[in-house]
């Protein structure tokens, strides 16, 4: 690959990122009722996430759900649905790690829920069978492993409608984190 080809590829990737940020900002504007893009840097997603109106809107979700894991000391993950449709799941290898990640996972999920919210009638909670089918579909996908530094392995399972990314540290050990995503 020549330098110009590499630069074009990087530029194309950066353009996708900026379009993704603009798309997210537009969805949030629609559902929060104010522009969330920051005047200091209109393309900064981080600054958009610091918008006071967005914080207030997501705060309602976070407050309502923050204690959801309190009665389950052995909880290691959660399934996230938007508008009644399964969106993703995060599962950790230990309850302590999940509890440490929970506030950030909840905040990120609340932001995504606000961005994708569709007003209208009530939505049903996905059934246990639907959750099992989602997890199973992702786990049955085509496997690819990638070795990273310090003995970390990333396993990807790519299925038609879902994908699983699993990180493991060391050899022969269990997973540290599993992320299931609907395509």
GROMACS .gro file of C-alpha atoms in nm, residues 54-145:
model
   92
   54UNK     CA    1  -2.858   1.557   2.812
   55UNK     CA    2  -2.724   1.491   3.162
   56UNK     CA    3  -3.065   1.577   3.307
   57UNK     CA    4  -3.246   1.346   3.062
   58UNK     CA    5  -3.010   1.054   3.110
   59UNK     CA    6  -3.000   1.116   3.482
   60UNK     CA    7  -3.362   1.000   3.507
   61UNK     CA    8  -3.269   0.664   3.351
   62UNK     CA    9  -2.956   0.627   3.563
   63UNK     CA   10  -3.138   0.712   3.885
   64UNK     CA   11  -3.417   0.466   3.807
   65UNK     CA   12  -3.180   0.180   3.723
   66UNK     CA   13  -2.870   0.238   3.937
   67UNK     CA   14  -2.989   0.006   4.214
   68UNK     CA   15  -3.100  -0.271   3.979
   69UNK     CA   16  -2.804  -0.490   4.076
   70UNK     CA   17  -2.814  -0.420   4.451
   71UNK     CA   18  -3.010  -0.735   4.535
   72UNK     CA   19  -2.792  -0.958   4.320
   73UNK     CA   20  -2.438  -0.975   4.465
   74UNK     CA   21  -2.338  -1.246   4.216
   75UNK     CA   22  -2.451  -1.049   3.908
   76UNK     CA   23  -2.188  -1.047   3.635
   77UNK     CA   24  -2.365  -0.867   3.352
   78UNK     CA   25  -2.673  -0.714   3.197
   79UNK     CA   26  -2.880  -0.716   2.879
   80UNK     CA   27  -2.973  -0.379   2.733
   81UNK     CA   28  -3.288  -0.318   2.526
   82UNK     CA   29  -3.406  -0.005   2.346
   83UNK     CA   30  -3.770   0.040   2.251
   84UNK     CA   31  -3.834  -0.321   2.353
   85UNK     CA   32  -3.562  -0.463   2.124
   86UNK     CA   33  -3.244  -0.625   2.255
   87UNK     CA   34  -2.947  -0.404   2.173
   88UNK     CA   35  -2.647  -0.552   2.352
   89UNK     CA   36  -2.516  -0.734   2.656
   90UNK     CA   37  -2.205  -0.709   2.869
   91UNK     CA   38  -2.087  -0.998   3.085
   92UNK     CA   39  -1.780  -0.999   3.309
   93UNK     CA   40  -1.574  -1.283   3.453
   94UNK     CA   41  -1.627  -1.168   3.812
   95UNK     CA   42  -1.903  -0.984   4.002
   96UNK     CA   43  -1.651  -0.734   4.141
   97UNK     CA   44  -1.545  -0.625   3.794
   98UNK     CA   45  -1.906  -0.593   3.679
   99UNK     CA   46  -1.994  -0.381   3.983
  100UNK     CA   47  -1.697  -0.155   3.913
  101UNK     CA   48  -1.805  -0.110   3.549
  102UNK     CA   49  -2.181  -0.079   3.621
  103UNK     CA   50  -2.201   0.303   3.657
  104UNK     CA   51  -2.023   0.363   3.325
  105UNK     CA   52  -2.216   0.089   3.146
  106UNK     CA   53  -2.543   0.233   3.276
  107UNK     CA   54  -2.452   0.588   3.173
  108UNK     CA   55  -2.350   0.481   2.821
  109UNK     CA   56  -2.667   0.273   2.785
  110UNK     CA   57  -2.883   0.564   2.901
  111UNK     CA   58  -2.728   0.793   2.640
  112UNK     CA   59  -2.788   0.538   2.366
  113UNK     CA   60  -3.145   0.482   2.486
  114UNK     CA   61  -3.215   0.856   2.472
  115UNK     CA   62  -3.064   0.882   2.123
  116UNK     CA   63  -3.270   0.590   1.989
  117UNK     CA   64  -3.592   0.657   2.183
  118UNK     CA   65  -3.909   0.643   1.978
  119UNK     CA   66  -4.209   0.803   2.139
  120UNK     CA   67  -4.535   0.622   2.113
  121UNK     CA   68  -4.706   0.329   2.276
  122UNK     CA   69  -4.570   0.107   2.544
  123UNK     CA   70  -4.299  -0.144   2.465
  124UNK     CA   71  -4.272  -0.497   2.597
  125UNK     CA   72  -3.968  -0.621   2.783
  126UNK     CA   73  -3.783  -0.885   2.578
  127UNK     CA   74  -3.860  -1.237   2.699
  128UNK     CA   75  -3.606  -1.469   2.858
  129UNK     CA   76  -3.630  -1.684   2.545
  130UNK     CA   77  -3.549  -1.383   2.326
  131UNK     CA   78  -3.244  -1.305   2.542
  132UNK     CA   79  -3.124  -1.666   2.523
  133UNK     CA   80  -3.171  -1.667   2.144
  134UNK     CA   81  -2.972  -1.342   2.110
  135UNK     CA   82  -2.681  -1.472   2.320
  136UNK     CA   83  -2.685  -1.809   2.146
  137UNK     CA   84  -2.689  -1.650   1.800
  138UNK     CA   85  -2.381  -1.442   1.880
  139UNK     CA   86  -2.199  -1.739   2.035
  140UNK     CA   87  -2.261  -1.953   1.726
  141UNK     CA   88  -2.091  -1.710   1.488
  142UNK     CA   89  -1.772  -1.770   1.293
  143UNK     CA   90  -1.473  -1.752   1.527
  144UNK     CA   91  -1.158  -1.547   1.482
  145UNK     CA   92  -0.888  -1.495   1.748
   0.00000   0.00000   0.00000
